[in-house]
PDB file of C-alpha atoms in Angstrom:
ATOM      1  CA  MET A 284    -201.906  48.247 125.732  1.00 70.00           C
ATOM      2  CA  GLU A 285    -198.164  48.305 126.234  1.00 78.00           C
ATOM      3  CA  LEU A 286    -195.372  46.269 127.768  1.00 81.00           C
ATOM      4  CA  ARG A 287    -195.502  45.938 131.565  1.00 85.00           C
ATOM      5  CA  GLN A 288    -193.884  43.795 134.224  1.00 88.00           C
ATOM      6  CA  ALA A 289    -195.962  40.936 135.618  1.00 87.00           C
ATOM      7  CA  VAL A 290    -196.458  40.466 139.355  1.00 88.00           C
ATOM      8  CA  ARG A 291    -194.009  37.799 140.477  1.00 88.00           C
ATOM      9  CA  ARG A 292    -192.456  36.308 143.597  1.00 91.00           C
ATOM     10  CA  ASN A 293    -189.337  34.300 144.239  1.00 91.00           C
ATOM     11  CA  GLY A 294    -190.099  30.767 143.154  1.00 90.00           C
ATOM     12  CA  PHE A 295    -188.202  29.087 145.978  1.00 90.00           C
ATOM     13  CA  ALA A 296    -190.020  31.186 148.585  1.00 89.00           C
ATOM     14  CA  VAL A 297    -193.273  29.740 147.261  1.00 89.00           C
ATOM     15  CA  LEU A 298    -192.079  26.243 146.391  1.00 89.00           C
ATOM     16  CA  LEU A 299    -190.625  25.204 149.771  1.00 90.00           C
ATOM     17  CA  PRO A 300    -193.565  26.243 152.007  1.00 90.00           C
ATOM     18  CA  GLY A 301    -195.963  24.913 149.394  1.00 89.00           C
ATOM     19  CA  PHE A 302    -194.216  21.552 149.377  1.00 89.00           C
ATOM     20  CA  VAL A 303    -194.416  21.319 153.178  1.00 91.00           C
ATOM     21  CA  VAL A 304    -198.114  22.251 153.156  1.00 90.00           C
ATOM     22  CA  LEU A 305    -198.807  19.759 150.351  1.00 89.00           C
ATOM     23  CA  VAL A 306    -197.131  16.896 152.233  1.00 90.00           C
ATOM     24  CA  ALA A 307    -199.000  17.803 155.419  1.00 89.00           C
ATOM     25  CA  ALA A 308    -202.293  18.009 153.527  1.00 87.00           C
ATOM     26  CA  ILE A 309    -201.745  14.621 151.889  1.00 88.00           C
ATOM     27  CA  VAL A 310    -200.896  13.060 155.253  1.00 87.00           C
ATOM     28  CA  GLY A 311    -203.970  14.652 156.829  1.00 86.00           C
ATOM     29  CA  LEU A 312    -206.144  13.441 153.980  1.00 83.00           C
ATOM     30  CA  VAL A 313    -204.918   9.870 154.288  1.00 84.00           C
ATOM     31  CA  LEU A 314    -205.233   9.794 158.090  1.00 83.00           C
ATOM     32  CA  GLY A 315    -208.694  11.319 157.984  1.00 81.00           C
ATOM     33  CA  LEU A 316    -209.948   8.807 155.453  1.00 81.00           C
ATOM     34  CA  VAL A 317    -208.442   5.897 157.409  1.00 81.00           C
ATOM     35  CA  ASP A 318    -209.975   7.104 160.681  1.00 74.00           C
ATOM     36  CA  PHE A 319    -213.351   7.637 159.026  1.00 72.00           C
ATOM     37  CA  ALA A 320    -213.245   4.128 157.528  1.00 74.00           C
ATOM     38  CA  ASN A 321    -212.429   2.555 160.921  1.00 77.00           C
ATOM     39  CA  ASN A 322    -214.524   4.639 163.328  1.00 75.00           C
ATOM     40  CA  GLU A 323    -216.946   6.420 160.977  1.00 68.00           C
ATOM     41  CA  ARG A 324    -216.318   9.774 162.623  1.00 72.00           C
ATOM     42  CA  VAL A 325    -217.784  12.745 160.772  1.00 71.00           C
ATOM     43  CA  GLY A 326    -214.998  14.996 162.045  1.00 75.00           C
ATOM     44  CA  SER A 327    -212.398  12.782 160.420  1.00 74.00           C
ATOM     45  CA  LEU A 328    -214.253  13.012 157.100  1.00 77.00           C
ATOM     46  CA  VAL A 329    -214.475  16.805 157.341  1.00 82.00           C
ATOM     47  CA  GLY A 330    -210.765  17.000 158.177  1.00 82.00           C
ATOM     48  CA  ALA A 331    -209.943  14.797 155.185  1.00 81.00           C
ATOM     49  CA  ILE A 332    -212.017  17.023 152.895  1.00 86.00           C
ATOM     50  CA  VAL A 333    -210.290  20.161 154.205  1.00 88.00           C
ATOM     51  CA  ALA A 334    -206.883  18.545 153.714  1.00 86.00           C
ATOM     52  CA  GLY A 335    -207.837  17.564 150.166  1.00 87.00           C
ATOM     53  CA  VAL A 336    -208.950  21.121 149.384  1.00 90.00           C
ATOM     54  CA  VAL A 337    -205.681  22.505 150.763  1.00 90.00           C
ATOM     55  CA  ALA A 338    -203.681  20.038 148.663  1.00 90.00           C
ATOM     56  CA  LEU A 339    -205.680  21.037 145.569  1.00 91.00           C
ATOM     57  CA  VAL A 340    -205.047  24.741 146.231  1.00 91.00           C
ATOM     58  CA  VAL A 341    -201.306  24.101 146.593  1.00 91.00           C
ATOM     59  CA  ILE A 342    -201.270  22.159 143.313  1.00 90.00           C
ATOM     60  CA  VAL A 343    -203.091  25.011 141.551  1.00 91.00           C
ATOM     61  CA  LEU A 344    -200.630  27.545 142.951  1.00 90.00           C
ATOM     62  CA  ALA A 345    -197.762  25.374 141.706  1.00 90.00           C
ATOM     63  CA  THR A 346    -198.933  25.944 138.125  1.00 90.00           C
ATOM     64  CA  GLY A 347    -197.620  29.498 138.479  1.00 90.00           C
ATOM     65  CA  LEU A 348    -194.013  28.382 138.922  1.00 93.00           C
ATOM     66  CA  THR A 349    -191.880  29.253 135.891  1.00 93.00           C
ATOM     67  CA  ILE A 350    -188.217  29.460 134.896  1.00 93.00           C
ATOM     68  CA  VAL A 351    -186.916  32.410 132.868  1.00 93.00           C
ATOM     69  CA  ASN A 352    -183.612  31.846 131.075  1.00 92.00           C
ATOM     70  CA  PRO A 353    -181.045  34.605 130.410  1.00 92.00           C
ATOM     71  CA  ASN A 354    -181.944  36.821 127.425  1.00 92.00           C
ATOM     72  CA  GLU A 355    -185.493  35.495 127.435  1.00 94.00           C
ATOM     73  CA  ALA A 356    -188.887  36.946 128.302  1.00 93.00           C
ATOM     74  CA  LYS A 357    -192.061  35.212 129.400  1.00 93.00           C
ATOM     75  CA  VAL A 358    -195.288  36.749 128.104  1.00 94.00           C
ATOM     76  CA  ILE A 359    -198.047  35.823 130.572  1.00 93.00           C
ATOM     77  CA  GLN A 360    -201.747  35.532 129.708  1.00 92.00           C
ATOM     78  CA  PHE A 361    -204.570  34.752 132.106  1.00 92.00           C
ATOM     79  CA  PHE A 362    -207.440  33.214 130.153  1.00 90.00           C
ATOM     80  CA  GLY A 363    -206.549  35.293 127.091  1.00 87.00           C
ATOM     81  CA  ARG A 364    -205.817  38.514 128.948  1.00 91.00           C
ATOM     82  CA  TYR A 365    -202.294  39.929 128.944  1.00 91.00           C
ATOM     83  CA  VAL A 366    -201.150  40.380 132.543  1.00 91.00           C
ATOM     84  CA  GLY A 367    -197.482  41.246 131.985  1.00 91.00           C
ATOM     85  CA  SER A 368    -194.038  39.974 131.049  1.00 92.00           C
ATOM     86  CA  VAL A 369    -191.081  38.682 133.030  1.00 93.00           C
ATOM     87  CA  SER A 370    -187.677  39.380 131.496  1.00 90.00           C
ATOM     88  CA  GLU A 371    -185.396  38.852 134.504  1.00 91.00           C
ATOM     89  CA  PRO A 372    -183.654  35.453 134.561  1.00 92.00           C
ATOM     90  CA  GLY A 373    -184.502  33.223 137.478  1.00 92.00           C
ATOM     91  CA  PHE A 374    -187.140  31.030 139.118  1.00 94.00           C
ATOM     92  CA  PHE A 375    -190.436  32.857 139.792  1.00 93.00           C
ATOM     93  CA  ALA A 376    -193.986  32.288 140.939  1.00 92.00           C
ATOM     94  CA  VAL A 377    -196.546  34.191 138.884  1.00 93.00           C
ATOM     95  CA  LEU A 378    -200.318  34.120 138.639  1.00 91.00           C
ATOM     96  CA  PRO A 379    -201.459  30.452 138.498  1.00 92.00           C
ATOM     97  CA  LEU A 380    -203.434  28.944 135.627  1.00 91.00           C
ATOM     98  CA  THR A 381    -201.733  31.262 133.142  1.00 91.00           C
ATOM     99  CA  ASP A 382    -200.374  30.652 129.674  1.00 92.00           C
ATOM    100  CA  ARG A 383    -196.689  31.565 129.410  1.00 92.00           C
ATOM    101  CA  ARG A 384    -195.065  32.168 126.009  1.00 91.00           C
ATOM    102  CA  SER A 385    -191.295  32.389 125.659  1.00 92.00           C
ATOM    103  CA  ILE A 386    -189.814  35.212 123.570  1.00 93.00           C
ATOM    104  CA  SER A 387    -186.067  35.158 122.906  1.00 92.00           C
ATOM    105  CA  LEU A 388    -184.262  38.466 123.509  1.00 93.00           C
ATOM    106  CA  ARG A 389    -180.994  37.226 122.038  1.00 94.00           C
ATOM    107  CA  VAL A 390    -179.325  38.953 119.100  1.00 94.00           C
ATOM    108  CA  ARG A 391    -180.245  37.140 115.897  1.00 93.00           C
ATOM    109  CA  ASN A 392    -179.132  37.366 112.314  1.00 91.00           C
ATOM    110  CA  PHE A 393    -180.259  35.899 109.027  1.00 89.00           C
ATOM    111  CA  GLU A 394    -179.376  36.326 105.371  1.00 91.00           C
ATOM    112  CA  THR A 395    -182.005  37.067 102.777  1.00 90.00           C
ATOM    113  CA  GLN A 396    -182.263  35.059  99.605  1.00 90.00           C
ATOM    114  CA  LYS A 397    -180.517  36.291  96.473  1.00 91.00           C
ATOM    115  CA  LEU A 398    -183.124  38.570  94.959  1.00 90.00           C
ATOM    116  CA  LYS A 399    -183.214  39.516  91.276  1.00 90.00           C
ATOM    117  CA  VAL A 400    -184.191  43.178  90.979  1.00 90.00           C
ATOM    118  CA  ASN A 401    -183.844  45.943  88.391  1.00 88.00           C
ATOM    119  CA  ASP A 402    -181.700  48.774  89.715  1.00 86.00           C
ATOM    120  CA  ALA A 403    -182.382  52.481  89.207  1.00 86.00           C
ATOM    121  CA  ASP A 404    -180.907  52.311  85.681  1.00 82.00           C
ATOM    122  CA  GLY A 405    -183.056  49.316  84.746  1.00 83.00           C
ATOM    123  CA  ASN A 406    -180.229  46.781  84.865  1.00 84.00           C
ATOM    124  CA  PRO A 407    -181.112  43.395  86.419  1.00 88.00           C
ATOM    125  CA  VAL A 408    -178.954  42.705  89.474  1.00 88.00           C
ATOM    126  CA  GLU A 409    -178.726  39.991  92.105  1.00 90.00           C
ATOM    127  CA  ILE A 410    -178.651  41.259  95.685  1.00 91.00           C
ATOM    128  CA  ALA A 411    -178.738  39.747  99.173  1.00 93.00           C
ATOM    129  CA  ALA A 412    -178.269  41.193 102.652  1.00 93.00           C
ATOM    130  CA  VAL A 413    -177.664  40.060 106.220  1.00 94.00           C
ATOM    131  CA  VAL A 414    -179.821  41.548 108.985  1.00 94.00           C
ATOM    132  CA  VAL A 415    -178.893  41.590 112.683  1.00 95.00           C
ATOM    133  CA  TYR A 416    -181.781  42.244 115.086  1.00 95.00           C
ATOM    134  CA  ARG A 417    -183.227  41.521 118.512  1.00 95.00           C
ATOM    135  CA  VAL A 418    -186.566  41.782 120.314  1.00 94.00           C
ATOM    136  CA  THR A 419    -186.874  44.789 122.635  1.00 93.00           C
ATOM    137  CA  ASP A 420    -190.642  44.691 123.329  1.00 92.00           C
ATOM    138  CA  SER A 421    -191.953  41.206 124.095  1.00 92.00           C
ATOM    139  CA  PHE A 422    -195.590  42.389 124.116  1.00 92.00           C
ATOM    140  CA  LYS A 423    -195.438  43.752 120.558  1.00 92.00           C
ATOM    141  CA  ALA A 424    -193.455  40.743 119.342  1.00 92.00           C
ATOM    142  CA  ALA A 425    -196.095  38.387 120.757  1.00 91.00           C
ATOM    143  CA  PHE A 426    -199.314  40.218 119.893  1.00 91.00           C
ATOM    144  CA  SER A 427    -198.667  42.860 117.205  1.00 90.00           C
ATOM    145  CA  VAL A 428    -197.751  40.314 114.509  1.00 91.00           C
ATOM    146  CA  ASP A 429    -198.487  36.622 113.950  1.00 90.00           C
ATOM    147  CA  ASP A 430    -194.831  35.562 113.731  1.00 91.00           C
ATOM    148  CA  TYR A 431    -192.195  38.213 114.397  1.00 92.00           C
ATOM    149  CA  GLU A 432    -189.386  36.153 112.806  1.00 92.00           C
ATOM    150  CA  GLU A 433    -191.297  35.761 109.547  1.00 93.00           C
ATOM    151  CA  PHE A 434    -192.306  39.422 109.751  1.00 94.00           C
ATOM    152  CA  VAL A 435    -188.659  40.543 109.982  1.00 93.00           C
ATOM    153  CA  GLU A 436    -187.658  38.329 107.052  1.00 92.00           C
ATOM    154  CA  THR A 437    -190.468  39.628 104.846  1.00 93.00           C
ATOM    155  CA  GLN A 438    -189.782  43.268 105.691  1.00 93.00           C
ATOM    156  CA  SER A 439    -186.060  42.755 105.119  1.00 93.00           C
ATOM    157  CA  GLU A 440    -186.617  41.419 101.610  1.00 93.00           C
ATOM    158  CA  ALA A 441    -188.986  44.315 100.892  1.00 92.00           C
ATOM    159  CA  ALA A 442    -186.391  46.834 102.109  1.00 92.00           C
ATOM    160  CA  VAL A 443    -183.654  45.242  99.994  1.00 92.00           C
ATOM    161  CA  ARG A 444    -185.874  45.326  96.886  1.00 92.00           C
ATOM    162  CA  HIS A 445    -186.798  48.963  97.513  1.00 91.00           C
ATOM    163  CA  LEU A 446    -183.166  49.955  98.022  1.00 90.00           C
ATOM    164  CA  ALA A 447    -182.058  48.187  94.840  1.00 89.00           C
ATOM    165  CA  THR A 448    -184.702  49.939  92.725  1.00 90.00           C
ATOM    166  CA  THR A 449    -183.728  53.409  93.977  1.00 89.00           C
ATOM    167  CA  ARG A 450    -179.945  53.107  93.506  1.00 88.00           C
ATOM    168  CA  PRO A 451    -177.841  52.142  90.468  1.00 87.00           C
ATOM    169  CA  TYR A 452    -175.426  49.242  90.653  1.00 84.00           C
ATOM    170  CA  ASP A 453    -172.538  51.537  89.815  1.00 79.00           C
ATOM    171  CA  SER A 454    -172.395  55.291  89.421  1.00 72.00           C
ATOM    172  CA  HIS A 455    -169.727  57.262  87.566  1.00 64.00           C
ATOM    173  CA  ASN A 456    -171.001  60.456  89.179  1.00 64.00           C
ATOM    174  CA  GLU A 457    -169.523  61.121  92.616  1.00 66.00           C
ATOM    175  CA  ASP A 458    -172.662  63.004  93.678  1.00 70.00           C
ATOM    176  CA  ARG A 459    -174.882  59.953  93.069  1.00 73.00           C
ATOM    177  CA  MET A 460    -174.796  57.095  95.563  1.00 81.00           C
ATOM    178  CA  SER A 461    -174.697  53.570  94.150  1.00 84.00           C
ATOM    179  CA  LEU A 462    -175.271  50.123  95.621  1.00 84.00           C
ATOM    180  CA  ARG A 463    -171.503  49.633  95.818  1.00 83.00           C
ATOM    181  CA  ASP A 464    -171.170  52.414  98.423  1.00 82.00           C
ATOM    182  CA  GLY A 465    -171.185  49.915 101.280  1.00 78.00           C
ATOM    183  CA  ALA A 466    -171.277  52.112 104.402  1.00 86.00           C
ATOM    184  CA  GLN A 467    -173.877  54.572 103.110  1.00 88.00           C
ATOM    185  CA  VAL A 468    -176.103  51.841 101.682  1.00 89.00           C
ATOM    186  CA  ALA A 469    -175.915  49.859 104.939  1.00 90.00           C
ATOM    187  CA  GLU A 470    -176.896  52.915 106.976  1.00 91.00           C
ATOM    188  CA  GLU A 471    -179.831  53.715 104.713  1.00 91.00           C
ATOM    189  CA  MET A 472    -181.088  50.117 104.732  1.00 91.00           C
ATOM    190  CA  THR A 473    -180.749  49.889 108.529  1.00 93.00           C
ATOM    191  CA  ASP A 474    -182.797  53.064 109.028  1.00 92.00           C
ATOM    192  CA  GLU A 475    -185.525  51.832 106.696  1.00 92.00           C
ATOM    193  CA  LEU A 476    -185.710  48.441 108.408  1.00 93.00           C
ATOM    194  CA  ARG A 477    -185.954  50.077 111.836  1.00 93.00           C
ATOM    195  CA  GLU A 478    -189.007  52.000 110.682  1.00 92.00           C
ATOM    196  CA  ARG A 479    -190.573  48.890 109.158  1.00 92.00           C
ATOM    197  CA  THR A 480    -190.073  46.629 112.210  1.00 93.00           C
ATOM    198  CA  GLU A 481    -190.680  49.090 115.042  1.00 91.00           C
ATOM    199  CA  SER A 482    -194.359  48.075 115.273  1.00 90.00           C
ATOM    200  CA  ALA A 483    -193.293  44.487 116.060  1.00 91.00           C
ATOM    201  CA  GLY A 484    -191.014  45.461 118.952  1.00 92.00           C
ATOM    202  CA  ILE A 485    -187.863  44.714 116.926  1.00 93.00           C
ATOM    203  CA  GLU A 486    -184.605  46.650 117.009  1.00 94.00           C
ATOM    204  CA  VAL A 487    -182.517  46.276 113.852  1.00 94.00           C
ATOM    205  CA  ILE A 488    -178.879  46.560 114.879  1.00 94.00           C
ATOM    206  CA  GLU A 489    -177.319  46.345 111.426  1.00 93.00           C
ATOM    207  CA  ALA A 490    -178.220  45.525 107.855  1.00 93.00           C
ATOM    208  CA  ARG A 491    -175.524  45.079 105.244  1.00 92.00           C
ATOM    209  CA  ILE A 492    -175.342  43.838 101.644  1.00 91.00           C
ATOM    210  CA  THR A 493    -173.509  40.500 101.380  1.00 91.00           C
ATOM    211  CA  HIS A 494    -173.996  39.741  97.675  1.00 90.00           C
ATOM    212  CA  LEU A 495    -174.195  42.151  94.770  1.00 88.00           C
ATOM    213  CA  ALA A 496    -173.716  41.240  91.114  1.00 85.00           C
ATOM    214  CA  TYR A 497    -175.223  41.792  87.714  1.00 83.00           C
ATOM    215  CA  ALA A 498    -177.672  39.141  86.566  1.00 81.00           C
ATOM    216  CA  PRO A 499    -176.002  36.370  84.517  1.00 76.00           C
ATOM    217  CA  GLU A 500    -177.657  37.438  81.258  1.00 74.00           C
ATOM    218  CA  ILE A 501    -175.921  40.845  81.271  1.00 64.00           C
ATOM    219  CA  ALA A 502    -172.901  40.149  83.458  1.00 59.00           C
ATOM    220  CA  GLN A 503    -170.459  39.708  80.552  1.00 67.00           C
ATOM    221  CA  ALA A 504    -171.655  42.815  78.733  1.00 64.00           C
ATOM    222  CA  MET A 505    -171.478  44.932  81.884  1.00 62.00           C
ATOM    223  CA  LEU A 506    -167.984  43.602  82.598  1.00 70.00           C
ATOM    224  CA  VAL A 507    -166.839  44.782  79.172  1.00 67.00           C
ATOM    225  CA  ARG A 508    -168.481  48.126  79.832  1.00 65.00           C
ATOM    226  CA  GLN A 509    -166.734  48.490  83.179  1.00 68.00           C
ATOM    227  CA  GLN A 510    -163.389  47.585  81.654  1.00 70.00           C
ATOM    228  CA  ALA A 511    -163.896  50.124  78.867  1.00 65.00           C
ATOM    229  CA  ALA A 512    -164.803  52.806  81.394  1.00 68.00           C
ATOM    230  CA  GLN A 513    -161.692  52.044  83.421  1.00 69.00           C
ATOM    231  CA  VAL A 514    -159.516  52.168  80.308  1.00 70.00           C
ATOM    232  CA  VAL A 515    -160.971  55.529  79.287  1.00 70.00           C
ATOM    233  CA  ALA A 516    -160.494  56.925  82.789  1.00 71.00           C
ATOM    234  CA  ALA A 517    -156.906  55.680  82.901  1.00 72.00           C
ATOM    235  CA  ARG A 518    -156.144  57.109  79.444  1.00 71.00           C
ATOM    236  CA  ALA A 519    -157.605  60.472  80.426  1.00 74.00           C
ATOM    237  CA  GLN A 520    -155.369  60.608  83.483  1.00 78.00           C
ATOM    238  CA  ILE A 521    -152.326  59.598  81.422  1.00 75.00           C
ATOM    239  CA  VAL A 522    -153.011  62.278  78.806  1.00 76.00           C
ATOM    240  CA  GLU A 523    -153.513  64.914  81.489  1.00 77.00           C
ATOM    241  CA  GLY A 524    -150.195  64.030  83.074  1.00 78.00           C
ATOM    242  CA  ALA A 525    -148.401  63.822  79.723  1.00 73.00           C
ATOM    243  CA  VAL A 526    -149.589  67.270  78.661  1.00 78.00           C
ATOM    244  CA  GLY A 527    -148.291  68.719  81.908  1.00 79.00           C
ATOM    245  CA  MET A 528    -144.934  66.999  81.497  1.00 79.00           C
ATOM    246  CA  VAL A 529    -144.562  68.213  77.894  1.00 75.00           C
ATOM    247  CA  GLY A 530    -145.395  71.776  78.871  1.00 78.00           C
ATOM    248  CA  LEU A 531    -142.932  71.597  81.756  1.00 78.00           C
ATOM    249  CA  ALA A 532    -140.191  70.250  79.458  1.00 75.00           C
ATOM    250  CA  LEU A 533    -140.694  73.006  76.863  1.00 73.00           C
ATOM    251  CA  ASP A 534    -140.759  75.702  79.538  1.00 74.00           C
ATOM    252  CA  ARG A 535    -137.524  74.413  81.105  1.00 75.00           C
ATOM    253  CA  LEU A 536    -135.788  74.258  77.702  1.00 70.00           C
ATOM    254  CA  SER A 537    -136.816  77.837  76.962  1.00 72.00           C
ATOM    255  CA  GLU A 538    -135.862  79.172  80.397  1.00 73.00           C
ATOM    256  CA  GLN A 539    -132.425  77.573  80.414  1.00 70.00           C
ATOM    257  CA  GLY A 540    -131.741  78.343  76.745  1.00 67.00           C
ATOM    258  CA  VAL A 541    -130.768  74.786  75.955  1.00 67.00           C
ATOM    259  CA  VAL A 542    -132.168  74.912  72.421  1.00 65.00           C
ATOM    260  CA  GLU A 543    -134.165  77.323  70.287  1.00 68.00           C
ATOM    261  CA  LEU A 544    -137.029  75.691  68.391  1.00 66.00           C
ATOM    262  CA  ASP A 545    -139.363  77.215  65.857  1.00 65.00           C
ATOM    263  CA  GLU A 546    -143.066  76.414  65.848  1.00 70.00           C
ATOM    264  CA  GLU A 547    -142.731  73.468  63.482  1.00 70.00           C
ATOM    265  CA  ARG A 548    -139.959  71.841  65.542  1.00 68.00           C
ATOM    266  CA  ARG A 549    -141.816  72.520  68.763  1.00 70.00           C
ATOM    267  CA  ALA A 550    -144.864  70.777  67.305  1.00 74.00           C
ATOM    268  CA  ALA A 551    -142.751  67.804  66.252  1.00 72.00           C
ATOM    269  CA  MET A 552    -141.201  67.612  69.703  1.00 70.00           C
ATOM    270  CA  VAL A 553    -144.576  67.792  71.405  1.00 72.00           C
ATOM    271  CA  SER A 554    -145.839  65.017  69.142  1.00 74.00           C
ATOM    272  CA  ASN A 555    -142.861  62.803  69.906  1.00 67.00           C
ATOM    273  CA  LEU A 556    -143.107  63.379  73.650  1.00 70.00           C
ATOM    274  CA  LEU A 557    -146.830  62.600  73.705  1.00 66.00           C
ATOM    275  CA  VAL A 558    -146.248  59.391  71.764  1.00 69.00           C
ATOM    276  CA  VAL A 559    -143.602  58.338  74.281  1.00 68.00           C
ATOM    277  CA  LEU A 560    -145.614  59.295  77.362  1.00 64.00           C
ATOM    278  CA  CYS A 561    -149.059  58.111  76.206  1.00 68.00           C
ATOM    279  CA  GLY A 562    -148.091  54.937  74.376  1.00 65.00           C
ATOM    280  CA  ASP A 563    -149.080  51.618  75.936  1.00 63.00           C
ATOM    281  CA  ARG A 564    -145.913  49.952  74.641  1.00 63.00           C
ATOM    282  CA  ALA A 565    -142.245  50.754  75.049  1.00 62.00           C
ATOM    283  CA  THR A 566    -140.925  53.050  72.305  1.00 62.00           C
ATOM    284  CA  GLN A 567    -137.710  52.521  70.366  1.00 62.00           C
ATOM    285  CA  PRO A 568    -135.674  55.755  70.341  1.00 64.00           C
ATOM    286  CA  VAL A 569    -133.951  56.882  67.138  1.00 64.00           C
ATOM    287  CA  VAL A 570    -130.773  58.914  67.603  1.00 55.00           C
ATOM    288  CA  ASN A 571    -130.463  61.761  65.097  1.00 58.00           C
ATOM    289  CA  ALA A 572    -126.753  62.166  64.324  1.00 54.00           C
ATOM    290  CA  GLY A 573    -127.333  64.974  61.840  1.00 54.00           C
ATOM    291  CA  THR A 574    -128.814  68.451  61.971  1.00 57.00           C
ATOM    292  CA  LEU A 575    -132.351  69.238  63.013  1.00 54.00           C
ATOM    293  CA  TYR A 576    -132.888  71.211  59.800  1.00 54.00           C
ATOM    294  CA  ALA A 577    -132.815  69.946  56.242  1.00 51.00           C
TER     295      ALA A 577
END
């Protein structure tokens, strides 16, 4: 069974004539009973019974009147049988004596709890995500699962846990995606959630990580590790640039014939330049007023 539109009519087109017929039937019922009580005419009693039946039929038909709000769907059941859904906003008359369940079609969002999970490298991390979704199939949302809101929350937490266990918190390899790669992680989590919630008639619009941190017991150690890695990376870049600058300086001195240096003096000059360029503190220059050679 799949989603289908229920048979419906304009509610006002049914309400107004029904109200007129109901008033007329009530008046006929009262007049018939009064005439039968005074004159004991059988015809008056029969007319009163007919009027009462008509009034009862109108009242039963009135049970089919329903209001559908914007971004809402009414799932209609007739004695347990699904007869259709109404998703257009307005005032309608549907099959009487039916059970009508409201399903919101509005865009919703919720944030998962902060989950403690081991990432792909085995490090305990805390992670949470926000999920934006809406109902697109009112039949599946009403009958495929017990509670579609609880279903989405449970599947979202499962998807977040699965994502955290398959990706490291941080990756020093550009070819390996980590949890800190926001756009790629969000896209992957959204695709997984769409597959998980499709059976419940849910469309996941977006899923994105809102909280990501190492667990408190290792947070300080991992912070030191990150700082050390950044220092090493910065030093490597400084050394690479310094070596290039030293080579450029020696090549320019040789090309322009500014000074002729033997291998020992060239080594001393390279050493001095590297100390100046790679040092983390300002150097104090010493001016040599004598000769370069002893």
